[in-house]
Amino acid sequence: MENVKPTTLMQAIRYYADADNALGEVADSRWAMGVVCQHCGAEKPMFLKTRRIWKCSKCRKQFSIKTKSVFEDSPIPLDKWLTATWMIANCKNGISSYEIAKAIGVTQKTAWFMLHRVRLAMQDEKTGGKLGGSGNGVEVDETFIGGKARNMHAAEKARKIQGRRGPEGKAIVAAVLERGGKVRAKVIDRRRKTQLQALVRDNVEPKSALYSDALKSYDGLSEEYAHQVVDHAIEYVRENCHTNGLENFWSLLKRGINGTYVSVEPYHLFRYVDEQAFRFNNREDRTDFDRFKLLLSGIVGKRLTYDALIGSGKELETATC
Ligand SMILES: [Zn+2]
């Protein structure tokens, strides 16, 4: 097989069906500087080709591509993991566990676990420097998501209402967006000054141009930012002062949630928000392969412990999407 990297989903499926290609891709993402022993850290372990595992020449122990990674203890073969990762990285509006299950031939429950692990990798987007360096200005806004309380069973309803946020059982997502740049979004409890202003201060360079609507919670930011307010009761755009960039992100987020997922509990919402932010932030200047590789390095570069996965596994029992 010629060793040209895939550019489409179909090519990816074919390419990673070759066990050596799949192993090579994950190894490259995990150990860019060369394979190291997962038990003692020694360099240049022996590769046992027939079994596709490594053996350390120092501590004599063996390890596989999955050892001490998010793939540990997963019986799912690498080609299915890579196909699922490709789909999650590149499906614009998100992809449900049902679709993944059908596409790669696993149960819906298994697909949900896979999706869950991959989503955790997407949370890395929050790290990095503050927004606003480009001088393009930063928008801050918040929106309400969800609220289908009428369709729930009574017990489920009681549980959800208890943890509800915002009016009518809706959850709140707040975000900052550097125009022409990246978004950082977060699920918040209430539209209080402390929460919204903390989001701004944690993520936006002081003195940046900052645009918001007339929500009182944003009052006081003008001491640290060149803050301009557009009062949506009067107008939506005043010259440069608008939050249209975030309106665009909200519509993508809502389209993803409403169109792809059966239901999203407020409890799980942050995962979908992170997923959509990842896609939004990597929408331009990247090929499908680039996005896939970026996501893959997040998955395998993140040392998720088995316990953490099992711990978070409990909540998955009730998951519907
Ligand atoms: Zn070793």
mmCIF file of C-alpha atoms and ligand atoms in Angstrom:
data_model
loop_
_atom_site.group_PDB
_atom_site.id
_atom_site.type_symbol
_atom_site.label_atom_id
_atom_site.label_comp_id
_atom_site.label_asym_id
_atom_site.label_seq_id
_atom_site.Cartn_x
_atom_site.Cartn_y
_atom_site.Cartn_z
ATOM 1 C CA MET A 1 0.000 0.000 0.000
ATOM 2 C CA GLU A 2 1.340 3.410 -0.872
ATOM 3 C CA ASN A 3 1.982 5.517 2.174
ATOM 4 C CA VAL A 4 0.067 8.673 1.273
ATOM 5 C CA LYS A 5 -1.948 10.196 4.121
ATOM 6 C CA PRO A 6 -5.727 10.078 3.674
ATOM 7 C CA THR A 7 -7.702 13.185 2.751
ATOM 8 C CA THR A 8 -11.253 11.829 2.860
ATOM 9 C CA LEU A 9 -13.201 9.606 5.226
ATOM 10 C CA MET A 10 -13.217 6.812 2.693
ATOM 11 C CA GLN A 11 -9.468 6.997 2.232
ATOM 12 C CA ALA A 12 -9.023 7.103 5.999
ATOM 13 C CA ILE A 13 -11.062 3.934 6.456
ATOM 14 C CA ARG A 14 -9.001 2.139 3.818
ATOM 15 C CA TYR A 15 -5.675 3.466 5.058
ATOM 16 C CA TYR A 16 -6.202 2.624 8.727
ATOM 17 C CA ALA A 17 -7.637 -0.792 7.917
ATOM 18 C CA ASP A 18 -3.959 -1.631 7.457
ATOM 19 C CA ALA A 19 -2.820 -2.451 10.990
ATOM 20 C CA ASP A 20 0.689 -1.049 10.430
ATOM 21 C CA ASN A 21 -0.672 2.274 9.188
ATOM 22 C CA ALA A 22 -3.006 2.544 12.175
ATOM 23 C CA LEU A 23 -0.281 1.656 14.653
ATOM 24 C CA GLY A 24 2.165 4.053 12.988
ATOM 25 C CA GLU A 25 -0.304 6.932 13.142
ATOM 26 C CA VAL A 26 -1.058 6.509 16.827
ATOM 27 C CA ALA A 27 2.615 5.938 17.687
ATOM 28 C CA ASP A 28 3.518 9.130 15.815
ATOM 29 C CA SER A 29 0.884 11.061 17.796
ATOM 30 C CA ARG A 30 1.882 9.536 21.125
ATOM 31 C CA TRP A 31 5.640 9.489 20.808
ATOM 32 C CA ALA A 32 6.715 12.136 18.330
ATOM 33 C CA MET A 33 10.236 12.009 19.774
ATOM 34 C CA GLY A 34 10.432 8.228 19.558
ATOM 35 C CA VAL A 35 8.868 5.339 21.445
ATOM 36 C CA VAL A 36 9.660 5.137 25.168
ATOM 37 C CA CYS A 37 8.983 2.294 27.591
ATOM 38 C CA GLN A 38 5.639 2.813 29.289
ATOM 39 C CA HIS A 39 6.904 1.159 32.450
ATOM 40 C CA CYS A 40 10.336 2.670 33.098
ATOM 41 C CA GLY A 41 10.697 5.421 30.486
ATOM 42 C CA ALA A 42 13.738 3.857 28.786
ATOM 43 C CA GLU A 43 14.233 4.803 25.141
ATOM 44 C CA LYS A 44 14.335 2.593 22.069
ATOM 45 C CA PRO A 45 12.411 -0.489 23.183
ATOM 46 C CA MET A 46 12.430 -3.494 20.857
ATOM 47 C CA PHE A 47 9.455 -3.766 18.526
ATOM 48 C CA LEU A 48 8.119 -7.311 18.341
ATOM 49 C CA LYS A 49 6.773 -7.146 14.835
ATOM 50 C CA THR A 50 4.576 -10.215 14.763
ATOM 51 C CA ARG A 51 2.660 -9.186 17.872
ATOM 52 C CA ARG A 52 2.880 -5.424 17.248
ATOM 53 C CA ILE A 53 4.030 -4.723 20.789
ATOM 54 C CA TRP A 54 7.226 -3.384 22.318
ATOM 55 C CA LYS A 55 9.576 -4.964 24.798
ATOM 56 C CA CYS A 56 11.828 -2.843 26.957
ATOM 57 C CA SER A 57 15.487 -3.869 26.905
ATOM 58 C CA LYS A 58 16.008 -2.316 30.334
ATOM 59 C CA CYS A 59 13.077 -3.459 32.493
ATOM 60 C CA ARG A 60 12.175 -6.344 30.149
ATOM 61 C CA LYS A 61 8.468 -5.524 30.362
ATOM 62 C CA GLN A 62 6.145 -5.386 27.383
ATOM 63 C CA PHE A 63 3.630 -2.760 26.374
ATOM 64 C CA SER A 64 1.273 -2.063 23.502
ATOM 65 C CA ILE A 65 0.180 1.035 21.646
ATOM 66 C CA LYS A 66 -2.781 1.222 24.038
ATOM 67 C CA THR A 67 -0.879 0.888 27.323
ATOM 68 C CA LYS A 68 -1.335 3.946 29.539
ATOM 69 C CA SER A 69 -3.375 5.826 26.976
ATOM 70 C CA VAL A 70 -7.080 6.536 26.649
ATOM 71 C CA PHE A 71 -7.264 3.374 24.547
ATOM 72 C CA GLU A 72 -6.125 1.205 27.466
ATOM 73 C CA ASP A 73 -8.530 -1.635 28.257
ATOM 74 C CA SER A 74 -10.507 -0.908 25.109
ATOM 75 C CA PRO A 75 -11.066 -4.006 22.991
ATOM 76 C CA ILE A 76 -11.953 -1.784 20.032
ATOM 77 C CA PRO A 77 -9.337 -2.178 17.307
ATOM 78 C CA LEU A 78 -7.344 0.890 16.312
ATOM 79 C CA ASP A 79 -8.853 1.181 12.844
ATOM 80 C CA LYS A 80 -12.300 1.689 14.380
ATOM 81 C CA TRP A 81 -10.950 4.197 16.869
ATOM 82 C CA LEU A 82 -9.284 6.139 14.078
ATOM 83 C CA THR A 83 -12.345 6.094 11.846
ATOM 84 C CA ALA A 84 -14.507 7.342 14.720
ATOM 85 C CA THR A 85 -11.948 10.052 15.547
ATOM 86 C CA TRP A 86 -11.901 11.168 11.913
ATOM 87 C CA MET A 87 -15.690 11.442 11.867
ATOM 88 C CA ILE A 88 -15.877 13.335 15.151
ATOM 89 C CA ALA A 89 -13.141 15.761 14.103
ATOM 90 C CA ASN A 90 -14.704 16.552 10.758
ATOM 91 C CA CYS A 91 -18.488 16.267 10.942
ATOM 92 C CA LYS A 92 -19.490 19.891 11.064
ATOM 93 C CA ASN A 93 -22.596 19.637 13.183
ATOM 94 C CA GLY A 94 -21.362 16.851 15.389
ATOM 95 C CA ILE A 95 -22.078 13.168 15.204
ATOM 96 C CA SER A 96 -24.193 10.976 17.438
ATOM 97 C CA SER A 97 -23.214 7.677 18.978
ATOM 98 C CA TYR A 98 -25.921 6.065 16.827
ATOM 99 C CA GLU A 99 -24.219 7.221 13.660
ATOM 100 C CA ILE A 100 -20.799 6.091 14.857
ATOM 101 C CA ALA A 101 -22.208 2.726 15.955
ATOM 102 C CA LYS A 102 -23.719 2.137 12.536
ATOM 103 C CA ALA A 103 -20.674 3.346 10.629
ATOM 104 C CA ILE A 104 -18.024 1.275 12.379
ATOM 105 C CA GLY A 105 -20.082 -1.676 13.555
ATOM 106 C CA VAL A 106 -20.095 -1.425 17.340
ATOM 107 C CA THR A 107 -22.980 -1.161 19.788
ATOM 108 C CA GLN A 108 -24.422 2.245 20.527
ATOM 109 C CA LYS A 109 -23.201 1.985 24.112
ATOM 110 C CA THR A 110 -19.655 1.305 22.955
ATOM 111 C CA ALA A 111 -19.857 4.200 20.520
ATOM 112 C CA TRP A 112 -20.989 6.443 23.361
ATOM 113 C CA PHE A 113 -17.918 5.520 25.405
ATOM 114 C CA MET A 114 -15.686 6.227 22.429
ATOM 115 C CA LEU A 115 -17.333 9.564 21.787
ATOM 116 C CA HIS A 116 -16.961 10.416 25.449
ATOM 117 C CA ARG A 117 -13.237 9.709 25.456
ATOM 118 C CA VAL A 118 -12.687 11.678 22.287
ATOM 119 C CA ARG A 119 -14.657 14.642 23.632
ATOM 120 C CA LEU A 120 -12.411 14.822 26.663
ATOM 121 C CA ALA A 121 -9.530 15.486 24.300
ATOM 122 C CA MET A 122 -11.384 18.455 22.861
ATOM 123 C CA GLN A 123 -11.333 20.269 26.189
ATOM 124 C CA ASP A 124 -7.695 21.216 25.634
ATOM 125 C CA GLU A 125 -8.813 24.126 23.502
ATOM 126 C CA LYS A 126 -9.328 26.231 26.605
ATOM 127 C CA THR A 127 -5.657 26.409 27.357
ATOM 128 C CA GLY A 128 -3.333 28.844 25.669
ATOM 129 C CA GLY A 129 -2.900 32.586 25.819
ATOM 130 C CA LYS A 130 -5.576 35.196 26.221
ATOM 131 C CA LEU A 131 -7.694 36.426 23.324
ATOM 132 C CA GLY A 132 -7.544 39.940 21.962
ATOM 133 C CA GLY A 133 -3.933 40.102 20.810
ATOM 134 C CA SER A 134 -4.897 40.585 17.169
ATOM 135 C CA GLY A 135 -6.540 43.950 17.841
ATOM 136 C CA ASN A 136 -9.701 42.764 16.067
ATOM 137 C CA GLY A 137 -11.809 43.067 19.184
ATOM 138 C CA VAL A 138 -13.474 40.446 21.333
ATOM 139 C CA GLU A 139 -17.175 39.680 21.677
ATOM 140 C CA VAL A 140 -18.763 38.366 24.843
ATOM 141 C CA ASP A 141 -22.286 36.966 24.952
ATOM 142 C CA GLU A 142 -24.396 34.289 26.543
ATOM 143 C CA THR A 143 -27.257 32.100 25.357
ATOM 144 C CA PHE A 144 -29.842 29.659 26.674
ATOM 145 C CA ILE A 145 -29.808 26.049 25.553
ATOM 146 C CA GLY A 146 -32.306 23.224 25.796
ATOM 147 C CA GLY A 147 -35.335 22.883 27.985
ATOM 148 C CA LYS A 148 -37.533 20.012 26.872
ATOM 149 C CA ALA A 149 -38.881 19.339 30.349
ATOM 150 C CA ARG A 150 -42.360 18.389 29.139
ATOM 151 C CA ASN A 151 -41.149 15.173 27.507
ATOM 152 C CA MET A 152 -39.498 13.716 30.553
ATOM 153 C CA HIS A 153 -40.689 11.140 33.009
ATOM 154 C CA ALA A 154 -41.606 12.545 36.404
ATOM 155 C CA ALA A 155 -38.569 11.223 38.285
ATOM 156 C CA GLU A 156 -36.178 12.310 35.618
ATOM 157 C CA LYS A 157 -37.887 15.639 35.511
ATOM 158 C CA ALA A 158 -37.542 16.156 39.253
ATOM 159 C CA ARG A 159 -33.853 15.331 39.030
ATOM 160 C CA LYS A 160 -33.301 17.733 36.195
ATOM 161 C CA ILE A 161 -35.347 20.542 37.566
ATOM 162 C CA GLN A 162 -33.329 20.321 40.752
ATOM 163 C CA GLY A 163 -30.169 21.059 38.866
ATOM 164 C CA ARG A 164 -31.732 23.431 36.437
ATOM 165 C CA ARG A 165 -30.251 26.698 35.385
ATOM 166 C CA GLY A 166 -31.777 29.710 33.829
ATOM 167 C CA PRO A 167 -35.427 30.174 32.973
ATOM 168 C CA GLU A 168 -37.665 27.217 32.052
ATOM 169 C CA GLY A 169 -35.013 24.619 32.836
ATOM 170 C CA LYS A 170 -32.640 25.981 30.247
ATOM 171 C CA ALA A 171 -28.903 25.905 30.660
ATOM 172 C CA ILE A 172 -26.696 28.903 29.993
ATOM 173 C CA VAL A 173 -23.600 28.966 27.843
ATOM 174 C CA ALA A 174 -21.342 32.020 27.885
ATOM 175 C CA ALA A 175 -18.519 32.657 25.450
ATOM 176 C CA VAL A 176 -15.850 35.081 24.358
ATOM 177 C CA LEU A 177 -14.788 35.250 20.720
ATOM 178 C CA GLU A 178 -11.867 37.050 19.167
ATOM 179 C CA ARG A 179 -13.083 38.282 15.805
ATOM 180 C CA GLY A 180 -11.440 36.234 13.094
ATOM 181 C CA GLY A 181 -9.976 34.013 15.806
ATOM 182 C CA LYS A 182 -10.952 31.592 18.498
ATOM 183 C CA VAL A 183 -13.906 31.099 20.756
ATOM 184 C CA ARG A 184 -13.856 29.973 24.387
ATOM 185 C CA ALA A 185 -17.195 28.816 25.702
ATOM 186 C CA LYS A 186 -18.354 27.672 29.090
ATOM 187 C CA VAL A 187 -21.520 26.395 30.751
ATOM 188 C CA ILE A 188 -22.427 28.678 33.649
ATOM 189 C CA ASP A 189 -25.010 28.557 36.446
ATOM 190 C CA ARG A 190 -26.376 32.051 36.270
ATOM 191 C CA ARG A 191 -25.824 35.188 34.282
ATOM 192 C CA ARG A 192 -24.219 36.836 37.256
ATOM 193 C CA LYS A 193 -21.586 39.507 37.115
ATOM 194 C CA THR A 194 -19.001 37.387 38.916
ATOM 195 C CA GLN A 195 -19.263 34.477 36.451
ATOM 196 C CA LEU A 196 -19.461 36.480 33.252
ATOM 197 C CA GLN A 197 -16.742 38.932 34.189
ATOM 198 C CA ALA A 198 -14.470 36.102 35.359
ATOM 199 C CA LEU A 199 -14.871 34.525 31.910
ATOM 200 C CA VAL A 200 -13.779 37.794 30.315
ATOM 201 C CA ARG A 201 -10.858 38.433 32.672
ATOM 202 C CA ASP A 202 -9.582 34.859 32.441
ATOM 203 C CA ASN A 203 -9.654 34.839 28.660
ATOM 204 C CA VAL A 204 -9.270 38.342 27.271
ATOM 205 C CA GLU A 205 -6.191 40.597 27.292
ATOM 206 C CA PRO A 206 -6.764 43.788 29.309
ATOM 207 C CA LYS A 207 -7.307 46.924 27.206
ATOM 208 C CA SER A 208 -8.757 44.917 24.301
ATOM 209 C CA ALA A 209 -11.824 46.218 22.491
ATOM 210 C CA LEU A 210 -14.728 44.324 24.022
ATOM 211 C CA TYR A 211 -18.278 44.150 22.638
ATOM 212 C CA SER A 212 -21.324 42.971 24.546
ATOM 213 C CA ASP A 213 -25.055 43.513 24.765
ATOM 214 C CA ALA A 214 -26.609 45.641 27.471
ATOM 215 C CA LEU A 215 -26.846 42.934 30.132
ATOM 216 C CA LYS A 216 -26.147 44.564 33.507
ATOM 217 C CA SER A 217 -23.672 41.818 34.421
ATOM 218 C CA TYR A 218 -21.177 43.362 32.008
ATOM 219 C CA ASP A 219 -21.248 46.733 33.757
ATOM 220 C CA GLY A 220 -17.875 47.714 35.143
ATOM 221 C CA LEU A 221 -15.711 46.047 32.500
ATOM 222 C CA SER A 222 -14.930 49.435 30.967
ATOM 223 C CA GLU A 223 -12.319 50.005 33.646
ATOM 224 C CA GLU A 224 -10.146 47.261 32.172
ATOM 225 C CA TYR A 225 -11.386 47.037 28.585
ATOM 226 C CA ALA A 226 -12.406 49.338 25.763
ATOM 227 C CA HIS A 227 -15.926 48.117 26.364
ATOM 228 C CA GLN A 228 -18.736 49.009 23.955
ATOM 229 C CA VAL A 229 -22.336 48.017 24.478
ATOM 230 C CA VAL A 230 -25.031 47.435 21.878
ATOM 231 C CA ASP A 231 -28.512 47.524 23.372
ATOM 232 C CA HIS A 232 -30.471 44.815 21.575
ATOM 233 C CA ALA A 233 -33.727 46.465 22.626
ATOM 234 C CA ILE A 234 -32.792 49.312 20.290
ATOM 235 C CA GLU A 235 -30.467 47.906 17.638
ATOM 236 C CA TYR A 236 -28.378 44.852 16.793
ATOM 237 C CA VAL A 237 -25.442 46.435 15.023
ATOM 238 C CA ARG A 238 -23.926 49.866 15.512
ATOM 239 C CA GLU A 239 -20.920 50.230 13.251
ATOM 240 C CA ASN A 240 -18.360 47.874 14.723
ATOM 241 C CA CYS A 241 -20.339 47.197 17.842
ATOM 242 C CA HIS A 242 -22.194 43.894 17.627
ATOM 243 C CA THR A 243 -21.954 40.282 18.730
ATOM 244 C CA ASN A 244 -22.633 38.723 15.334
ATOM 245 C CA GLY A 245 -19.570 36.489 15.523
ATOM 246 C CA LEU A 246 -20.948 34.781 18.588
ATOM 247 C CA GLU A 247 -24.444 34.661 17.071
ATOM 248 C CA ASN A 248 -22.846 32.539 14.377
ATOM 249 C CA PHE A 249 -21.250 30.252 16.975
ATOM 250 C CA TRP A 250 -24.542 29.940 18.877
ATOM 251 C CA SER A 251 -26.374 28.876 15.752
ATOM 252 C CA LEU A 252 -23.739 26.213 14.996
ATOM 253 C CA LEU A 253 -23.911 25.005 18.586
ATOM 254 C CA LYS A 254 -27.694 24.831 18.589
ATOM 255 C CA ARG A 255 -27.862 23.250 15.170
ATOM 256 C CA GLY A 256 -25.443 20.580 16.388
ATOM 257 C CA ILE A 257 -27.376 19.923 19.558
ATOM 258 C CA ASN A 258 -30.855 19.980 18.043
ATOM 259 C CA GLY A 259 -30.042 18.226 14.814
ATOM 260 C CA THR A 260 -27.648 15.523 15.906
ATOM 261 C CA TYR A 261 -28.273 14.573 19.477
ATOM 262 C CA VAL A 262 -31.452 13.017 20.765
ATOM 263 C CA SER A 263 -31.287 15.008 23.959
ATOM 264 C CA VAL A 264 -28.648 16.793 25.922
ATOM 265 C CA GLU A 265 -28.920 16.950 29.655
ATOM 266 C CA PRO A 266 -27.621 20.147 31.207
ATOM 267 C CA TYR A 267 -25.212 17.892 33.056
ATOM 268 C CA HIS A 268 -23.561 16.786 29.812
ATOM 269 C CA LEU A 269 -23.819 20.086 28.036
ATOM 270 C CA PHE A 270 -20.224 21.183 28.600
ATOM 271 C CA ARG A 271 -18.995 18.250 26.529
ATOM 272 C CA TYR A 272 -20.996 19.337 23.496
ATOM 273 C CA VAL A 273 -19.911 22.914 23.983
ATOM 274 C CA ASP A 274 -16.253 21.859 24.039
ATOM 275 C CA GLU A 275 -16.781 19.697 20.980
ATOM 276 C CA GLN A 276 -18.389 22.488 18.988
ATOM 277 C CA ALA A 277 -15.749 24.997 20.116
ATOM 278 C CA PHE A 278 -13.030 22.618 18.916
ATOM 279 C CA ARG A 279 -14.638 22.412 15.478
ATOM 280 C CA PHE A 280 -15.295 26.124 15.313
ATOM 281 C CA ASN A 281 -11.722 26.968 16.281
ATOM 282 C CA ASN A 282 -10.228 24.624 13.745
ATOM 283 C CA ARG A 283 -12.650 25.305 10.926
ATOM 284 C CA GLU A 284 -10.261 27.186 8.674
ATOM 285 C CA ASP A 285 -6.739 26.657 7.402
ATOM 286 C CA ARG A 286 -6.900 22.992 8.195
ATOM 287 C CA THR A 287 -7.542 19.902 6.123
ATOM 288 C CA ASP A 288 -9.638 17.048 7.431
ATOM 289 C CA PHE A 289 -6.425 15.146 8.044
ATOM 290 C CA ASP A 290 -4.971 18.070 10.060
ATOM 291 C CA ARG A 291 -8.059 18.246 12.263
ATOM 292 C CA PHE A 292 -7.974 14.492 12.724
ATOM 293 C CA LYS A 293 -4.287 14.567 13.728
ATOM 294 C CA LEU A 294 -4.858 17.455 16.091
ATOM 295 C CA LEU A 295 -7.673 15.615 17.785
ATOM 296 C CA LEU A 296 -5.740 12.354 17.838
ATOM 297 C CA SER A 297 -2.775 13.955 19.603
ATOM 298 C CA GLY A 298 -5.209 15.346 22.170
ATOM 299 C CA ILE A 299 -6.625 11.883 22.749
ATOM 300 C CA VAL A 300 -3.403 9.981 23.094
ATOM 301 C CA GLY A 301 -1.425 12.842 24.618
ATOM 302 C CA LYS A 302 -3.842 13.093 27.472
ATOM 303 C CA ARG A 303 -3.032 10.656 30.220
ATOM 304 C CA LEU A 304 -6.533 9.720 31.174
ATOM 305 C CA THR A 305 -6.377 7.207 33.944
ATOM 306 C CA TYR A 306 -8.481 4.111 33.849
ATOM 307 C CA ASP A 307 -10.107 5.141 37.134
ATOM 308 C CA ALA A 308 -11.095 8.501 35.743
ATOM 309 C CA LEU A 309 -12.731 6.820 32.785
ATOM 310 C CA ILE A 310 -14.578 4.346 34.950
ATOM 311 C CA GLY A 311 -15.563 7.107 37.350
ATOM 312 C CA SER A 312 -17.020 9.120 34.538
ATOM 313 C CA GLY A 313 -18.474 5.929 33.117
ATOM 314 C CA LYS A 314 -21.206 5.910 35.728
ATOM 315 C CA GLU A 315 -22.928 8.892 34.276
ATOM 316 C CA LEU A 316 -22.894 7.293 30.845
ATOM 317 C CA GLU A 317 -25.471 4.741 31.862
ATOM 318 C CA THR A 318 -28.192 7.333 31.530
ATOM 319 C CA ALA A 319 -26.869 8.838 28.348
ATOM 320 C CA THR A 320 -29.134 8.860 25.370
ATOM 321 C CA CYS A 321 -26.897 10.277 22.691
HETATM 322 ZN ZN ZN B 1 11.184 -0.362 30.617
#
